[in-house]
């Protein structure tokens, strides 16, 4: 089938490459000329395992290409996918200007029947806005063509996006037109061969389903972080609690890892946008607001622990950071907890030496020219001249480090672990102090202990 995808970011590019891999003829449209040139030369602008190889294979087979020409895009595909960004507006609601700009292009250029498929995460009612925008643009031209607007939210996870797209848990399609539903079914058939995974519903329920999924996952994380903070105060170990509750199949082990907060391009903005949508309907979404505020507090926790450990005297100190990306296997730095930590450390006068297997380049781009940030190429290099180590992203390579070397290199033998990667008793055997999240070792008590020990001497 011939398809056009507007937006060549995480979602658009993965969608395009995977549909091309299934044998479709895909034209991707983006407004960023540099990105389009890179993609046509076979280079992926983002780090996503397997994506670049898939891109190159399908470019060579001439099943995918990239352009900035919206008119060519509208002409190309029966399916017109919208996969552009929906960033938060100033009031927290989803900003639909990119989505509606695509709708306008479609209305301007359409010459025959088109199926407009919204893959971007958009608030309930957006399909109506897309339809209205296309209709007014068509009538401004004095043209009349039939078209359908379908909601098809995307559930892929960055870092595992190709696998998620190729073998989806479910494909949600919202449409009021059964014939369009059948066409979408045919398009997705190669990805659902062993059993049907398409869930057809009305458009509004489909739009809400995406927000509901992300809000539920964010809620699990914030709930666990809330309990971790309590565990720290009452002398319990949240990791034991996690195992104790995860074994209940009604709860499950997924998304109950305590840590230094969630980030990324989706959870923070989607929870916020859903709460905002609720208030537009005069409904106070209390759980959603709590999920967001617990996360904001959690993203500050590592800094608070470090600051308390050093009695608030961070000026001139150097903190080594392991992990910058908002989660492993991506170079995405949007809303990453590392940013909150680095910015707080800098505001307190500290320097940062940071290592990430793939996100250093993106970090250097965001914070270019900062003298208080050094990006290094190996994890152990980050420790040189550092007063403490903070772990922010749970990359696999941080799971079994050389603790003796960490101890001998750091000026002060202390690890602040925002991802609970290690067994506290094991780390302490190496003479390292170890502060994790919710593991009974409240740093609040720590400066007092240190002062007491200093006066004992
Ligand atoms: N990133 C994820 O993991 C993920 C997962 C599921 C859903 N989503 C949702 O999918 C949507 C896209 O997210 P993303 O992370 O891929 O965004 P992104 O910022 O990585 O990419 C968006 C792309 O759209 C392009 N663009 C903007 N306006 C355009 C226009 N008028 N025509 C063509 N291209 C245009 C931008 O240049 C950019 O390349 C968002 O609504 C997001 O919430 C994202």
XYZ file of C-alpha atoms and ligand atoms in Angstrom:
501
model
C 0.000 0.000 0.000
C 1.089 3.591 -0.459
C 1.397 5.590 2.712
C 2.546 9.009 3.717
C 3.820 9.823 7.174
C 4.047 13.401 8.380
C 6.785 13.783 11.009
C 10.012 11.758 11.000
C 10.702 11.731 14.736
C 10.673 8.673 17.010
C 7.161 7.656 16.069
C 7.034 8.698 12.404
C 10.407 7.235 11.523
C 9.836 3.918 13.278
C 6.332 3.672 11.764
C 7.652 4.456 8.298
C 10.563 2.034 8.485
C 8.392 -0.805 9.827
C 5.611 -0.313 7.269
C 8.266 -0.225 4.516
C 9.801 -3.426 5.893
C 6.389 -5.082 5.496
C 6.505 -4.220 1.766
C 4.582 -0.949 1.654
C 5.659 2.101 -0.318
C 6.274 4.862 2.233
C 6.926 8.566 1.764
C 7.890 10.440 4.927
C 7.423 14.205 5.103
C 9.224 16.412 7.607
C 9.724 20.179 7.768
C 13.344 19.774 8.909
C 15.513 19.753 5.760
C 18.627 18.653 7.652
C 16.783 15.654 9.084
C 15.368 14.745 5.670
C 18.849 14.890 4.072
C 20.315 12.739 6.838
C 17.532 10.171 6.492
C 17.806 9.987 2.701
C 21.535 9.283 3.145
C 20.707 6.379 5.495
C 21.617 8.016 8.798
C 19.155 8.002 11.658
C 19.014 11.291 13.610
C 18.047 9.339 16.748
C 19.555 6.356 18.524
C 17.077 3.492 18.450
C 18.352 -0.103 18.360
C 17.915 -1.655 14.889
C 16.445 1.474 13.312
C 19.365 2.580 11.155
C 19.817 -0.877 9.632
C 16.103 -1.070 8.846
C 16.208 2.393 7.314
C 19.172 1.555 5.082
C 17.659 -1.732 3.961
C 14.386 -0.120 2.930
C 16.035 2.909 1.311
C 18.063 0.489 -0.832
C 14.868 -1.394 -1.724
C 13.268 1.963 -2.625
C 10.353 1.303 -0.292
C 10.943 4.436 1.805
C 12.058 7.982 1.061
C 11.990 11.361 2.782
C 10.950 14.804 1.615
C 10.017 18.264 2.847
C 7.437 18.526 0.058
C 4.021 18.280 1.740
C 2.192 18.377 -1.610
C 4.111 15.315 -2.795
C 3.200 13.647 0.502
C -0.525 14.291 0.115
C -0.385 13.043 -3.470
C 1.481 9.864 -2.528
C -0.490 7.908 0.033
C -4.031 6.681 0.460
C -3.159 6.707 4.172
C -1.925 10.036 5.524
C -0.384 9.385 8.943
C 0.106 12.321 11.283
C 3.044 11.624 13.604
C 4.220 15.121 14.480
C 4.962 16.364 17.990
C 2.264 17.483 20.451
C 4.376 19.372 23.003
C 2.823 20.970 26.091
C 1.392 24.425 25.600
C 1.991 27.059 28.287
C -1.043 25.862 30.278
C -0.001 22.190 30.087
C -2.522 21.244 27.400
C -1.277 19.503 24.243
C -0.276 22.033 21.613
C -1.994 20.962 18.406
C -0.394 23.476 16.082
C 1.792 20.893 14.297
C -1.082 18.438 13.937
C -3.394 21.112 12.536
C -0.654 22.395 10.202
C -0.539 18.917 8.661
C -4.353 18.848 8.420
C -4.184 22.165 6.586
C -1.565 20.815 4.136
C -3.810 17.830 3.458
C -6.805 20.110 2.839
C -4.758 22.309 0.513
C -3.311 19.544 -1.607
C -5.898 16.748 -1.578
C -7.127 15.637 -5.039
C -8.853 12.356 -4.147
C -10.120 10.252 -1.196
C -7.690 10.091 1.720
C -7.640 8.341 5.102
C -6.079 10.657 7.657
C -4.671 8.657 10.573
C -3.635 10.479 13.741
C -0.755 8.670 15.436
C 0.368 11.609 17.526
C -0.904 11.583 21.108
C -3.800 14.021 21.024
C -6.614 15.024 23.403
C -10.134 13.762 22.977
C -11.865 15.791 20.290
C -8.788 16.320 18.119
C -10.137 14.177 15.274
C -13.044 16.644 15.062
C -10.585 19.529 14.881
C -8.539 17.784 12.175
C -11.715 17.096 10.193
C -12.883 20.723 10.562
C -9.474 22.064 9.481
C -9.440 19.893 6.365
C -13.037 20.844 5.536
C -12.455 24.607 5.860
C -9.244 24.403 3.819
C -11.005 22.379 1.133
C -13.929 24.776 0.964
C -11.534 27.772 0.770
C -10.273 26.108 -2.421
C -13.828 25.472 -3.552
C -13.001 21.756 -3.578
C -14.955 18.728 -2.294
C -13.307 15.376 -1.713
C -14.270 12.562 0.602
C -11.930 11.742 3.483
C -11.937 9.919 6.818
C -10.174 10.829 10.037
C -9.034 7.867 12.137
C -7.380 7.733 15.552
C -4.540 5.211 15.819
C -2.444 6.048 18.897
C 1.064 4.664 19.127
C 2.226 2.593 22.111
C 5.868 1.922 21.165
C 8.569 2.304 23.803
C 11.743 4.176 22.931
C 14.669 1.767 23.175
C 12.486 -1.154 22.047
C 10.482 0.651 19.385
C 11.106 -1.665 16.424
C 10.133 -4.779 18.395
C 7.070 -3.022 19.785
C 5.926 -1.968 16.327
C 6.635 -5.294 14.662
C 5.035 -7.336 17.450
C 2.529 -5.019 19.103
C 0.569 -5.945 22.234
C -2.393 -4.253 20.614
C -3.281 -1.868 17.828
C -5.979 0.566 18.796
C -8.017 2.062 15.986
C -10.795 4.560 16.513
C -13.114 5.072 13.580
C -16.799 5.556 12.943
C -16.507 4.076 9.443
C -16.378 0.243 9.292
C -14.889 0.312 5.762
C -11.928 2.393 6.991
C -11.529 -0.013 9.893
C -11.211 -2.877 7.397
C -8.527 -0.994 5.415
C -6.533 -0.323 8.570
C -6.887 -3.997 9.479
C -5.402 -4.965 6.127
C -2.535 -2.517 6.570
C -1.654 -3.886 10.013
C -2.267 -7.519 9.115
C 1.462 -8.396 8.671
C 2.093 -7.343 12.284
C -0.755 -9.327 13.813
C -0.549 -12.632 11.979
C -0.545 -15.107 14.857
C -3.624 -13.613 16.473
C -5.750 -10.559 15.960
C -4.517 -7.682 18.024
C -6.558 -4.885 16.600
C -9.031 -3.261 18.968
C -11.569 -1.246 17.039
C -13.523 1.446 18.861
C -15.029 4.891 18.478
C -12.671 7.789 17.861
C -12.993 9.500 21.240
C -12.367 6.317 23.228
C -9.294 5.643 21.103
C -7.917 9.131 21.767
C -8.488 8.689 25.498
C -6.981 5.170 25.534
C -3.488 6.480 24.791
C -3.584 8.989 27.652
C -5.105 6.384 29.963
C -2.234 3.964 29.237
C 0.494 6.512 29.897
C -1.258 7.939 32.941
C -1.662 4.446 34.439
C 2.047 3.665 33.963
C 3.084 7.030 35.396
C 0.752 6.429 38.337
C 2.442 3.104 39.107
C 5.830 4.809 39.128
C 4.760 7.735 41.302
C 2.933 5.425 43.705
C 6.080 3.356 44.135
C 8.208 6.453 44.594
C 5.819 7.693 47.252
C 6.183 4.386 49.095
C 9.968 4.459 48.642
C 10.101 7.796 50.428
C 7.993 6.361 53.206
C 10.150 3.208 53.367
C 13.216 5.397 53.873
C 11.602 7.080 56.830
C 10.271 3.986 58.531
C 13.436 1.922 58.024
C 12.046 -0.496 55.424
C 13.658 -1.562 52.158
C 11.456 -0.694 49.194
C 13.146 -3.378 47.076
C 11.802 -6.045 49.416
C 8.405 -4.372 49.280
C 8.586 -4.328 45.484
C 9.189 -8.054 45.344
C 6.501 -8.622 47.943
C 3.814 -6.839 45.964
C 4.979 -7.609 42.407
C 4.408 -11.305 43.008
C 0.678 -10.554 43.213
C -0.545 -11.033 39.640
C -3.093 -8.264 40.132
C -0.179 -5.878 40.659
C 2.652 -7.412 38.607
C 6.347 -6.541 38.460
C 6.217 -4.024 35.621
C 6.590 -0.321 36.304
C 6.953 -0.607 40.067
C 10.647 0.233 40.169
C 11.362 3.092 42.547
C 13.792 5.682 41.234
C 14.625 9.318 40.668
C 11.460 10.036 38.697
C 10.122 9.453 35.231
C 11.046 11.605 32.249
C 10.908 11.335 28.486
C 8.779 12.928 25.841
C 5.534 11.227 26.854
C 4.696 10.601 30.521
C 5.284 14.122 31.881
C 3.459 15.912 29.080
C 0.666 13.347 28.736
C -0.205 13.263 32.448
C -0.217 17.049 32.436
C -2.319 17.260 29.264
C -4.867 14.755 30.578
C -5.259 16.687 33.825
C -5.664 19.841 31.759
C -8.304 18.189 29.539
C -10.179 17.161 32.679
C -10.216 20.733 33.937
C -11.548 21.890 30.546
C -14.543 19.700 31.369
C -14.701 21.188 34.916
C -13.436 17.935 36.397
C -10.683 17.958 38.987
C -8.423 14.959 38.161
C -6.899 14.598 41.625
C -4.917 11.410 41.049
C -3.289 12.819 37.907
C -2.246 16.008 39.664
C -0.728 13.992 42.515
C 1.147 11.735 40.061
C 2.708 14.787 38.505
C 3.652 16.544 41.724
C 5.116 13.364 43.253
C 7.257 12.994 40.150
C 8.454 16.599 40.293
C 9.533 16.060 43.893
C 11.185 12.754 43.029
C 13.283 14.306 40.275
C 14.800 16.563 42.921
C 15.550 13.752 45.359
C 19.061 12.823 44.215
C 20.135 16.442 44.452
C 18.628 16.712 47.940
C 20.506 13.596 49.042
C 23.808 14.838 47.617
C 23.331 18.289 49.081
C 22.502 16.892 52.531
C 25.507 14.584 52.438
C 27.816 17.523 51.769
C 26.051 19.718 54.355
C 24.846 21.988 51.553
C 28.415 22.880 50.596
C 28.514 21.930 46.949
C 30.353 24.930 45.527
C 33.551 23.726 43.856
C 32.636 20.050 44.266
C 32.609 17.746 41.246
C 29.903 15.118 40.901
C 30.333 12.199 38.507
C 27.114 11.220 36.699
C 26.460 7.836 35.147
C 23.575 8.003 32.726
C 22.042 11.037 31.038
C 19.273 9.663 28.790
C 15.824 9.523 30.393
C 16.020 5.723 30.192
C 18.421 3.113 28.767
C 18.730 2.352 25.041
C 17.822 5.827 23.864
C 19.598 9.154 23.448
C 16.396 11.045 24.251
C 17.045 13.728 26.858
C 13.548 15.223 26.955
C 12.523 15.756 30.609
C 15.367 13.448 31.704
C 15.932 13.399 35.491
C 19.658 13.933 34.761
C 18.835 17.431 33.546
C 17.108 18.365 36.787
C 20.060 16.999 38.758
C 22.739 18.718 36.663
C 20.922 22.046 36.677
C 20.498 21.910 40.473
C 24.161 20.988 40.940
C 25.266 23.857 38.721
C 22.995 26.285 40.560
C 24.729 25.177 43.786
C 28.160 25.846 42.251
C 29.161 22.221 41.582
C 30.731 20.785 38.438
C 29.559 17.679 36.593
C 31.601 14.969 34.873
C 29.120 12.817 32.999
C 29.092 9.615 31.022
C 26.351 8.054 28.924
C 26.826 5.339 26.291
C 24.778 7.223 23.662
C 23.306 10.479 24.989
C 26.523 12.522 25.449
C 26.209 14.072 22.026
C 22.634 15.214 22.683
C 23.636 16.501 26.150
C 26.519 18.458 24.606
C 24.093 19.980 22.120
C 21.629 21.034 24.838
C 24.268 22.410 27.214
C 26.876 23.527 24.700
C 29.519 25.904 26.019
C 29.054 25.077 29.719
C 32.361 25.090 31.546
C 30.914 23.198 34.519
C 30.063 20.143 32.384
C 32.637 17.643 31.149
C 31.390 14.750 29.025
C 33.650 11.703 29.049
C 33.841 8.597 26.879
C 34.182 5.886 29.517
C 32.267 5.372 32.746
C 35.370 5.203 34.932
C 36.753 8.440 33.418
C 33.816 10.288 34.961
C 35.183 9.459 38.430
C 38.539 11.177 37.985
C 38.673 14.179 40.307
C 35.031 13.637 41.350
C 33.814 13.936 44.930
C 30.898 11.523 44.523
C 29.152 9.326 41.978
C 25.466 9.673 41.102
C 23.703 7.070 38.958
C 20.742 8.383 37.018
C 20.046 5.922 34.165
C 20.040 2.147 34.574
C 22.212 1.252 31.582
C 23.207 -2.420 31.598
C 26.918 -1.557 31.741
C 26.514 0.094 35.174
C 25.144 -3.032 36.810
C 28.425 -4.726 37.764
C 31.085 -2.043 38.046
C 34.562 -2.317 39.568
C 33.713 -1.078 43.064
C 37.360 -1.153 44.167
C 38.260 1.231 41.395
C 35.280 3.438 42.197
C 36.437 3.575 45.831
C 40.043 4.365 44.968
C 39.236 6.996 42.343
C 36.514 9.048 44.035
C 37.683 11.762 46.439
C 34.871 10.813 48.808
C 33.832 7.161 48.583
C 30.105 7.669 48.124
C 27.529 6.543 45.570
C 24.057 8.052 45.164
C 22.056 5.543 43.186
C 18.881 6.882 41.607
C 18.002 3.461 40.145
C 18.673 0.998 42.988
C 21.128 -1.030 40.927
C 23.122 -2.618 43.746
C 22.791 -4.592 46.926
C 23.608 -2.034 49.656
C 25.408 -4.587 51.868
C 27.594 -5.690 48.948
C 28.609 -2.131 48.010
C 29.403 -1.242 51.602
C 31.910 -4.140 51.763
C 34.153 -2.043 49.519
C 34.203 0.819 51.997
C 31.782 2.856 49.936
C 28.852 4.778 51.376
C 25.760 3.981 49.377
C 22.525 5.933 49.185
C 19.735 4.574 47.036
C 16.003 5.208 46.824
C 13.822 3.951 49.651
C 16.302 1.508 51.142
C 16.133 2.409 54.807
C 19.237 4.600 54.665
C 17.734 8.033 55.023
C 20.259 10.661 54.062
C 18.337 13.062 56.248
C 20.118 11.454 59.179
C 23.474 11.431 57.511
C 24.928 14.916 58.121
C 24.198 14.553 61.818
C 26.053 11.213 61.885
C 28.969 12.720 60.003
C 29.197 15.663 62.355
C 29.050 13.348 65.337
C 31.818 11.188 63.923
C 33.945 14.244 63.187
C 33.562 15.438 66.799
C 34.380 11.927 68.113
C 37.771 12.127 66.457
N 8.489 9.248 21.467
C 7.713 8.277 21.885
O 8.159 7.334 22.530
C 6.236 8.278 21.576
C 5.497 7.102 21.785
C 4.139 7.122 21.499
C 3.531 8.290 21.049
N 4.271 9.427 20.892
C 3.592 10.617 20.386
O 3.843 10.709 18.989
C 3.975 12.084 18.595
C 5.344 12.312 17.979
O 6.340 12.078 18.956
P 7.882 11.953 18.591
O 8.589 11.605 19.839
O 8.022 11.109 17.384
O 8.176 13.499 18.197
P 9.505 14.122 17.593
O 9.608 15.476 18.175
O 10.638 13.162 17.740
O 9.196 14.241 16.030
C 8.235 15.084 15.483
C 8.674 15.403 14.047
O 7.621 16.095 13.392
C 8.199 17.057 12.525
N 7.184 18.036 12.129
C 6.678 19.087 12.829
N 5.744 19.723 12.099
C 5.637 19.076 10.908
C 4.849 19.241 9.741
N 3.938 20.242 9.637
N 5.007 18.388 8.717
C 5.899 17.378 8.808
N 6.690 17.163 9.883
C 6.559 17.996 10.920
C 9.356 17.596 13.336
O 10.313 18.255 12.509
C 9.897 16.313 13.957
O 10.877 15.695 13.135
C 3.722 12.891 19.873
O 2.364 13.233 19.933
C 4.059 11.920 20.973
O 3.384 12.218 22.168
C 5.599 9.437 21.126
